[in-house]
PDB file of N, CA and C in Angstrom:
ATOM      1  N   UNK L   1       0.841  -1.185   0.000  1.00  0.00           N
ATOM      2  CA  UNK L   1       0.000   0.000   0.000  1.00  0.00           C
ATOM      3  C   UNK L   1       0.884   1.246   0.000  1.00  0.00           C
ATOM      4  N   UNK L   2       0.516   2.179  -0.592  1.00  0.00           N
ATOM      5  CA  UNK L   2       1.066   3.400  -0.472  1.00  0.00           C
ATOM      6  C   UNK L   2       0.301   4.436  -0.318  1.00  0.00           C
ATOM      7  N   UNK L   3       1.183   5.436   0.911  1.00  0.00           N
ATOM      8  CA  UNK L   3       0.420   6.371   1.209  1.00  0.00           C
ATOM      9  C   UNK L   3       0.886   7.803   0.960  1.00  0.00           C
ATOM     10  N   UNK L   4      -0.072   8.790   0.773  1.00  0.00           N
ATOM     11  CA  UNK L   4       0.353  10.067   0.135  1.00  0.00           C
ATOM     12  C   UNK L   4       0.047  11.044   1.316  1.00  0.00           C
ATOM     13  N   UNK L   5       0.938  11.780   2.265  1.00  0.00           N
ATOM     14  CA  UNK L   5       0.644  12.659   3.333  1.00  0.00           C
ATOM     15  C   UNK L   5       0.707  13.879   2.682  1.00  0.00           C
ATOM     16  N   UNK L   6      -0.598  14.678   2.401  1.00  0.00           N
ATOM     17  CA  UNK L   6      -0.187  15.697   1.287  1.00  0.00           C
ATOM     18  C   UNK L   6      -1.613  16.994   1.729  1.00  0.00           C
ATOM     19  N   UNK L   7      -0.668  18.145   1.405  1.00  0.00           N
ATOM     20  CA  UNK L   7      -2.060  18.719   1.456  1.00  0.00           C
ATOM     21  C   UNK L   7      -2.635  19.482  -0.113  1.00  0.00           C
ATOM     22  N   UNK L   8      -3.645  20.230   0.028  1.00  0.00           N
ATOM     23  CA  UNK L   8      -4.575  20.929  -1.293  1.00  0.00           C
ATOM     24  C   UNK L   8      -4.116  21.462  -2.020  1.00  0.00           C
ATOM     25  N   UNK L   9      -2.997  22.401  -0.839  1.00  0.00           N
ATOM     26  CA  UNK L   9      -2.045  23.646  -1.424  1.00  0.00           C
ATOM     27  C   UNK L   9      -0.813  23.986  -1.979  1.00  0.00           C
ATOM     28  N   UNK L  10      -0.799  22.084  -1.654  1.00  0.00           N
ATOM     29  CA  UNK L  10       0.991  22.154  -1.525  1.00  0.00           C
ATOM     30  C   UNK L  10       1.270  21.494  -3.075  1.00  0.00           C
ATOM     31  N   UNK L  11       2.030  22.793  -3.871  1.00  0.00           N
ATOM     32  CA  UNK L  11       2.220  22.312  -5.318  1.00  0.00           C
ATOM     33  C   UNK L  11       3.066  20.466  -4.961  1.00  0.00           C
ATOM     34  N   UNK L  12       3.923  20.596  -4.650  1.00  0.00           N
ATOM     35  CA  UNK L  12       5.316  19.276  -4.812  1.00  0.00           C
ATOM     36  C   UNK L  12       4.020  18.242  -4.178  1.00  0.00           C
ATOM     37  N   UNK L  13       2.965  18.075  -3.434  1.00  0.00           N
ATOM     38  CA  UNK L  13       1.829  17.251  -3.336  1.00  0.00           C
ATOM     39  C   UNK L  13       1.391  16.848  -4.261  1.00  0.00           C
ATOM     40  N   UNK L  14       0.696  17.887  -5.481  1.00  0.00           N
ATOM     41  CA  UNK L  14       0.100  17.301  -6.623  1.00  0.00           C
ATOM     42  C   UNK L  14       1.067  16.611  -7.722  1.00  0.00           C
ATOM     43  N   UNK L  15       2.265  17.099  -7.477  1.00  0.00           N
ATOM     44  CA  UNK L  15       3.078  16.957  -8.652  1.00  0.00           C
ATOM     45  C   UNK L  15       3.122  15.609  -8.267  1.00  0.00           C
ATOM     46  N   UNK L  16       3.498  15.158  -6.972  1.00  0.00           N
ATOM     47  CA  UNK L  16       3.660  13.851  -6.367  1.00  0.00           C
ATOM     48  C   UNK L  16       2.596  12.727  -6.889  1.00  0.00           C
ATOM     49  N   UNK L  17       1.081  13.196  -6.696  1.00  0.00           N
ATOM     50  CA  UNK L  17       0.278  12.433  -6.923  1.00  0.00           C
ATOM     51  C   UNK L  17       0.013  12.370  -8.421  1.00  0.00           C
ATOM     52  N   UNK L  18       0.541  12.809  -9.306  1.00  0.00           N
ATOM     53  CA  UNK L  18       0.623  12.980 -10.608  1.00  0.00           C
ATOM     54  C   UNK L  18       1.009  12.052 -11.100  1.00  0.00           C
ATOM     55  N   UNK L  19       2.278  12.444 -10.087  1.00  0.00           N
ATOM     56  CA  UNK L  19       3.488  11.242 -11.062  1.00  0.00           C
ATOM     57  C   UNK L  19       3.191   9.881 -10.354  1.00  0.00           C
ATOM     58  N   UNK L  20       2.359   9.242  -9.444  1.00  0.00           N
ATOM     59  CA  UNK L  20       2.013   8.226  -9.261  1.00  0.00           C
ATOM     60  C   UNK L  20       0.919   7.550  -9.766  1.00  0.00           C
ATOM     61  N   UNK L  21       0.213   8.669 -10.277  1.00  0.00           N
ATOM     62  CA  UNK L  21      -1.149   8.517 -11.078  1.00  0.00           C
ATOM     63  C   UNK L  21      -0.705   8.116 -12.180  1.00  0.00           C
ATOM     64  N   UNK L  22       0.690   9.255 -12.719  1.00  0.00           N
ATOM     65  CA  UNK L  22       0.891   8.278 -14.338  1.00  0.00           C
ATOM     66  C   UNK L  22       1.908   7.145 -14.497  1.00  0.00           C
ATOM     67  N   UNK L  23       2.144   6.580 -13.478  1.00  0.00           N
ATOM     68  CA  UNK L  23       2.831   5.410 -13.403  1.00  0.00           C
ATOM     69  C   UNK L  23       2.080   4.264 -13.070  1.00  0.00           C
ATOM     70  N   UNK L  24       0.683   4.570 -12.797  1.00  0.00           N
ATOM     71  CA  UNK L  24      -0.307   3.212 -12.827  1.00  0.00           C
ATOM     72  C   UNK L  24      -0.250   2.977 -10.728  1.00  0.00           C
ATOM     73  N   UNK L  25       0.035   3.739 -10.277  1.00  0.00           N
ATOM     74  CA  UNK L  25       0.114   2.996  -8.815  1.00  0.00           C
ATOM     75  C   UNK L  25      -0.975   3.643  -8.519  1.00  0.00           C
ATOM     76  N   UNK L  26      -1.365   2.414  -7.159  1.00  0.00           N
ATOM     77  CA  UNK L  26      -2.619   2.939  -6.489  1.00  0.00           C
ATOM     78  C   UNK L  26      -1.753   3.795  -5.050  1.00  0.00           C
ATOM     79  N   UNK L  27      -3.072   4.646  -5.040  1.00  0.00           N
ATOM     80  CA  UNK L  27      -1.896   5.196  -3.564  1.00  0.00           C
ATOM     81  C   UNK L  27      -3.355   5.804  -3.387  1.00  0.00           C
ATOM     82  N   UNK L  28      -3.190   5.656  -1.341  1.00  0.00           N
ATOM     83  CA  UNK L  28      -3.997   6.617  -0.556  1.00  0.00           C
ATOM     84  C   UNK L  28      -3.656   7.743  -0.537  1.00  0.00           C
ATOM     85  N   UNK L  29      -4.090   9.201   0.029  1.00  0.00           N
ATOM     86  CA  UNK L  29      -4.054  10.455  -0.177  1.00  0.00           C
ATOM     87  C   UNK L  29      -4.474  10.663   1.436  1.00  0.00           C
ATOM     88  N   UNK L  30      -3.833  11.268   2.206  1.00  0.00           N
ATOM     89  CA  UNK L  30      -3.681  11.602   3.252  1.00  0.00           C
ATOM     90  C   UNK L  30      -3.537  13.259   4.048  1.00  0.00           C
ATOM     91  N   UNK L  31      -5.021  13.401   4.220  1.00  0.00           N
ATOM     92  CA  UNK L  31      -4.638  15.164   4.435  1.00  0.00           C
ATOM     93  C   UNK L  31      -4.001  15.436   6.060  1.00  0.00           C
ATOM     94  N   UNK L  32      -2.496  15.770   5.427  1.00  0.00           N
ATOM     95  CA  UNK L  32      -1.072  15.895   6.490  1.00  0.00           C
ATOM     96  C   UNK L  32      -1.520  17.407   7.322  1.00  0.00           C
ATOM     97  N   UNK L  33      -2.950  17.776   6.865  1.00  0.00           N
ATOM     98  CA  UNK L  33      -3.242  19.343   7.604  1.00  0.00           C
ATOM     99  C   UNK L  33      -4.413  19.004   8.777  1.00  0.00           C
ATOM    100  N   UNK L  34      -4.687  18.066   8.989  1.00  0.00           N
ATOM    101  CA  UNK L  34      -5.546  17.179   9.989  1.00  0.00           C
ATOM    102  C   UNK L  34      -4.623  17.300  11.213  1.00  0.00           C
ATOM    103  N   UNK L  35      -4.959  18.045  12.361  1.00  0.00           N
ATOM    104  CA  UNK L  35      -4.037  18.040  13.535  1.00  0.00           C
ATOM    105  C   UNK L  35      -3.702  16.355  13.433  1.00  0.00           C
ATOM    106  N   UNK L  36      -4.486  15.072  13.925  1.00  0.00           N
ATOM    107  CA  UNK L  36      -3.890  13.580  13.753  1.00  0.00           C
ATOM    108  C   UNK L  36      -2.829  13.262  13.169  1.00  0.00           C
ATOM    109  N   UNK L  37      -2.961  13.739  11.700  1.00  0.00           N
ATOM    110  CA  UNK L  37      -2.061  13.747  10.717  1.00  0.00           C
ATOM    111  C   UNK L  37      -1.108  14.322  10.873  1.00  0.00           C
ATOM    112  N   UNK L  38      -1.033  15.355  11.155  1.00  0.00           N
ATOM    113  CA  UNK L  38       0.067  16.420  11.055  1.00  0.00           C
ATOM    114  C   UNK L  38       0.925  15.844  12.065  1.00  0.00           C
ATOM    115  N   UNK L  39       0.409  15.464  13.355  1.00  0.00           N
ATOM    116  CA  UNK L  39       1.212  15.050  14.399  1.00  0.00           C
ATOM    117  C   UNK L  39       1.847  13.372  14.159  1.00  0.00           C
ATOM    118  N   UNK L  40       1.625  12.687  13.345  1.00  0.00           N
ATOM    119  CA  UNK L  40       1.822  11.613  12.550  1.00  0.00           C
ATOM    120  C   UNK L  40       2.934  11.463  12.211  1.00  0.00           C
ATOM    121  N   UNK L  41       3.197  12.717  10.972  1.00  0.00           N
ATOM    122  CA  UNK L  41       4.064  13.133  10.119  1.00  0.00           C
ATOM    123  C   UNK L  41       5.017  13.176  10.562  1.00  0.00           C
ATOM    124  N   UNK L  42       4.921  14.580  11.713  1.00  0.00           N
ATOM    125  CA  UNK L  42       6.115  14.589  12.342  1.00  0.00           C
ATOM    126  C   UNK L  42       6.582  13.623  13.510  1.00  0.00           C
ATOM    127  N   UNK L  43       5.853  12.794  13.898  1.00  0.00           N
ATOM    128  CA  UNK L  43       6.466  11.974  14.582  1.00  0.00           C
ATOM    129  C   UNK L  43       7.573  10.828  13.790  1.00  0.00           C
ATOM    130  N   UNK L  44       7.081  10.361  12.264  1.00  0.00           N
ATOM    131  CA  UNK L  44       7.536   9.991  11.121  1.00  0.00           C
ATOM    132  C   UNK L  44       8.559  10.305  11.034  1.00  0.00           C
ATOM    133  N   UNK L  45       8.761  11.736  10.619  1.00  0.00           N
ATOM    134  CA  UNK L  45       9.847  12.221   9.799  1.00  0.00           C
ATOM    135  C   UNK L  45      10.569  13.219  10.826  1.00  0.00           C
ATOM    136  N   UNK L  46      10.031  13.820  11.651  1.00  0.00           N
ATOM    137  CA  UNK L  46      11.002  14.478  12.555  1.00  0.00           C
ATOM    138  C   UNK L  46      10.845  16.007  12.097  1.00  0.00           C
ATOM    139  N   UNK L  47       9.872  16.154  10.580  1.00  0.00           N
ATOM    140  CA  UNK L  47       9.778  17.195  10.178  1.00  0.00           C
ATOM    141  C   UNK L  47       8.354  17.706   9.796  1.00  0.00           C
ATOM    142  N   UNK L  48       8.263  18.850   9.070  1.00  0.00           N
ATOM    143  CA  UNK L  48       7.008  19.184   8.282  1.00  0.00           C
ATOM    144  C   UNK L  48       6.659  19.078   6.939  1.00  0.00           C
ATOM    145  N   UNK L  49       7.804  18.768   6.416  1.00  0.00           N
ATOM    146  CA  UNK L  49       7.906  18.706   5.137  1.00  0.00           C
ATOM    147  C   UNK L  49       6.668  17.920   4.366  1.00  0.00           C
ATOM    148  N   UNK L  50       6.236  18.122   3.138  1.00  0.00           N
ATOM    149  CA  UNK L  50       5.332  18.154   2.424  1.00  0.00           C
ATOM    150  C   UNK L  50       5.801  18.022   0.695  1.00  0.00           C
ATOM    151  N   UNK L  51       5.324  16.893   0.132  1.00  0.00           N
ATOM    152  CA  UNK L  51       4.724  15.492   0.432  1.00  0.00           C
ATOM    153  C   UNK L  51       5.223  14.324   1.577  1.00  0.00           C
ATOM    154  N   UNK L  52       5.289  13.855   2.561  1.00  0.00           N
ATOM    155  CA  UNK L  52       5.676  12.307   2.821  1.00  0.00           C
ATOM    156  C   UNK L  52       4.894  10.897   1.907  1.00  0.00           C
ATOM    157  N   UNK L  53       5.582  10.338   1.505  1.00  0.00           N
ATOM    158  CA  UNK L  53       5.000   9.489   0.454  1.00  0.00           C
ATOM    159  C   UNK L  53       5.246   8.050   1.478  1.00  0.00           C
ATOM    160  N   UNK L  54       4.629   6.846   1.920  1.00  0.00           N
ATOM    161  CA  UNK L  54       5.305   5.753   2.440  1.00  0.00           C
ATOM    162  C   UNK L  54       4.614   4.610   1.224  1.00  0.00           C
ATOM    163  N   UNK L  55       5.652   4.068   1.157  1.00  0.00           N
ATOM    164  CA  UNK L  55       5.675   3.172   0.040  1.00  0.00           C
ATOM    165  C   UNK L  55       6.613   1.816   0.893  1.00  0.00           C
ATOM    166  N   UNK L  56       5.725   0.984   0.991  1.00  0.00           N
ATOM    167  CA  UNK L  56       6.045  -0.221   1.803  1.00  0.00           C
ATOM    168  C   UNK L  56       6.897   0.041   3.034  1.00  0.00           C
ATOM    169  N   UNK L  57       8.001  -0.249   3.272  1.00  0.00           N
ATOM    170  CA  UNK L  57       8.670   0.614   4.613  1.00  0.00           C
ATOM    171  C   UNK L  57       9.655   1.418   4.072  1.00  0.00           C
ATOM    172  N   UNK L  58       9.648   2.199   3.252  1.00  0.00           N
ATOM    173  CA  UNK L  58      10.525   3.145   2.484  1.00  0.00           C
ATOM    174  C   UNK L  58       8.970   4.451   2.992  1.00  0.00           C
ATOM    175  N   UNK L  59      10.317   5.739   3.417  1.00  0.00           N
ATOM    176  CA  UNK L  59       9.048   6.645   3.225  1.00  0.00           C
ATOM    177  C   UNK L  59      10.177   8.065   2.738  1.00  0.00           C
ATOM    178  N   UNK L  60       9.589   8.195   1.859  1.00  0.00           N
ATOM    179  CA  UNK L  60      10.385   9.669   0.662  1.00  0.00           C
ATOM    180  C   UNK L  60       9.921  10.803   0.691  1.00  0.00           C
ATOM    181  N   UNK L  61      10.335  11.528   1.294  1.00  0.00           N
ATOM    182  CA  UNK L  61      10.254  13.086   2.116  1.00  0.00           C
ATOM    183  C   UNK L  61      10.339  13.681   0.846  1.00  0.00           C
ATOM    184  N   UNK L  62       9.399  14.720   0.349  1.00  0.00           N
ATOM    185  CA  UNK L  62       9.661  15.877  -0.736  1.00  0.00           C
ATOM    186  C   UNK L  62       9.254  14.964  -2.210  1.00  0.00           C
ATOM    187  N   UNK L  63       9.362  15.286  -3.280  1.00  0.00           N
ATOM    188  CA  UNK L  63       8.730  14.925  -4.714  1.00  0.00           C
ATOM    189  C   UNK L  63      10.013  14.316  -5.114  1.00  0.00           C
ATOM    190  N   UNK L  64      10.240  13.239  -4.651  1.00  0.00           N
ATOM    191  CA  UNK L  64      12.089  12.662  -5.616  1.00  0.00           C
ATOM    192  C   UNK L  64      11.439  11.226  -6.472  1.00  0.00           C
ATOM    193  N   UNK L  65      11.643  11.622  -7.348  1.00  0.00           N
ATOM    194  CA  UNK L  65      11.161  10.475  -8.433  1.00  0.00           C
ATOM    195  C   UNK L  65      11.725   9.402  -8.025  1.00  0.00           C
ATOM    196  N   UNK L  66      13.373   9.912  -7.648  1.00  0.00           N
ATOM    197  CA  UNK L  66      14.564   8.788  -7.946  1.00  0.00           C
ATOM    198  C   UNK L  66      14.141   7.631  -7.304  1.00  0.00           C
ATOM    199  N   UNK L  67      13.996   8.388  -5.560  1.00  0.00           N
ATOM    200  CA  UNK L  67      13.556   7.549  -4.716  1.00  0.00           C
ATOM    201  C   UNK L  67      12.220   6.752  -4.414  1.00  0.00           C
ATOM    202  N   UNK L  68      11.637   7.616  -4.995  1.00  0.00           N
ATOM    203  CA  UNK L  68      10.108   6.450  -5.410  1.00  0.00           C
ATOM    204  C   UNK L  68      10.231   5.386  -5.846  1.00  0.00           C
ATOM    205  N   UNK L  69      10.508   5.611  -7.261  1.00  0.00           N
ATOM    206  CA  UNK L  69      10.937   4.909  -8.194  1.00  0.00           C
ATOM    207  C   UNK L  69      11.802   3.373  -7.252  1.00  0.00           C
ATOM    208  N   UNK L  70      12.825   3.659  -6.998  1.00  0.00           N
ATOM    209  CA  UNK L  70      13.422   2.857  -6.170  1.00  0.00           C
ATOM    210  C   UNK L  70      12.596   1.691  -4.870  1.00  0.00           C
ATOM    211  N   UNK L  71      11.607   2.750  -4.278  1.00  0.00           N
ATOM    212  CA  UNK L  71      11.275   2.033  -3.125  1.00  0.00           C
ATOM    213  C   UNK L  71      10.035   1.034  -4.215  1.00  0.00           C
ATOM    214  N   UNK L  72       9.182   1.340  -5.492  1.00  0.00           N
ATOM    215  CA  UNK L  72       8.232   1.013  -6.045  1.00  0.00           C
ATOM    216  C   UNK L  72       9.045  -0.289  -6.375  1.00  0.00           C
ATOM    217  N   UNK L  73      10.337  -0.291  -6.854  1.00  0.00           N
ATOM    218  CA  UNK L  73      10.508  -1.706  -7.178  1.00  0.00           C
ATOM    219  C   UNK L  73      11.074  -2.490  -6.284  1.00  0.00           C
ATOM    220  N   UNK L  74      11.184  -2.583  -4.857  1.00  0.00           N
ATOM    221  CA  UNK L  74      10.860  -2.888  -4.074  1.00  0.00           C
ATOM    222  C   UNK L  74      10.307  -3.637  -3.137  1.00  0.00           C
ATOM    223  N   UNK L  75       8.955  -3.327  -3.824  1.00  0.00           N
ATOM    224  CA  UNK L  75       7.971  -3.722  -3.124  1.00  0.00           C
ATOM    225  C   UNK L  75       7.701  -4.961  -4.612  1.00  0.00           C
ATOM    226  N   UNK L  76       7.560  -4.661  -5.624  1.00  0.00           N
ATOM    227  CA  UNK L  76       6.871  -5.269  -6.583  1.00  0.00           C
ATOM    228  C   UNK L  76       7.604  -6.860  -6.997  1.00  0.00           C
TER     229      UNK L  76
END
């Protein structure tokens, strides 16, 4: 499963869910602006940063293809 911690506003969010949309993956969408969430995140990552993507136990802070890419084959 993969999950998308992202919010409405945040361009590098959509770009994120874009590029997972056109690579055929399914992924949840996770609004990271939900106090729950938010406090989630940073317990996660230690940060605020926006997108967190978790992709099996790989989780890729910010829009990095490279590392998507990487954790997607991975899992598959």
């Amino acid at each position: 499963m993969v999950e998308v911690y992202a919010s409405e506003n945040c361009i590098w969010c959509r770009r994120m869910r874009r590029y997972l949309d056109k690579k055929g993956v399914q992924f949840r969408t996770i609004n990271a602006l939900e106090p729950s969430n938010s406090r989630h995140v940073r317990q996660l990552t230690g940060q605020n940063s926006l997108p967190v993507t978790v992709i099996g136990d790989t989780m890729v802070i910010g829009f990095d293809r490279q590392a998507v890419d990487m954790a997607l084959n991975n899992i598959r």
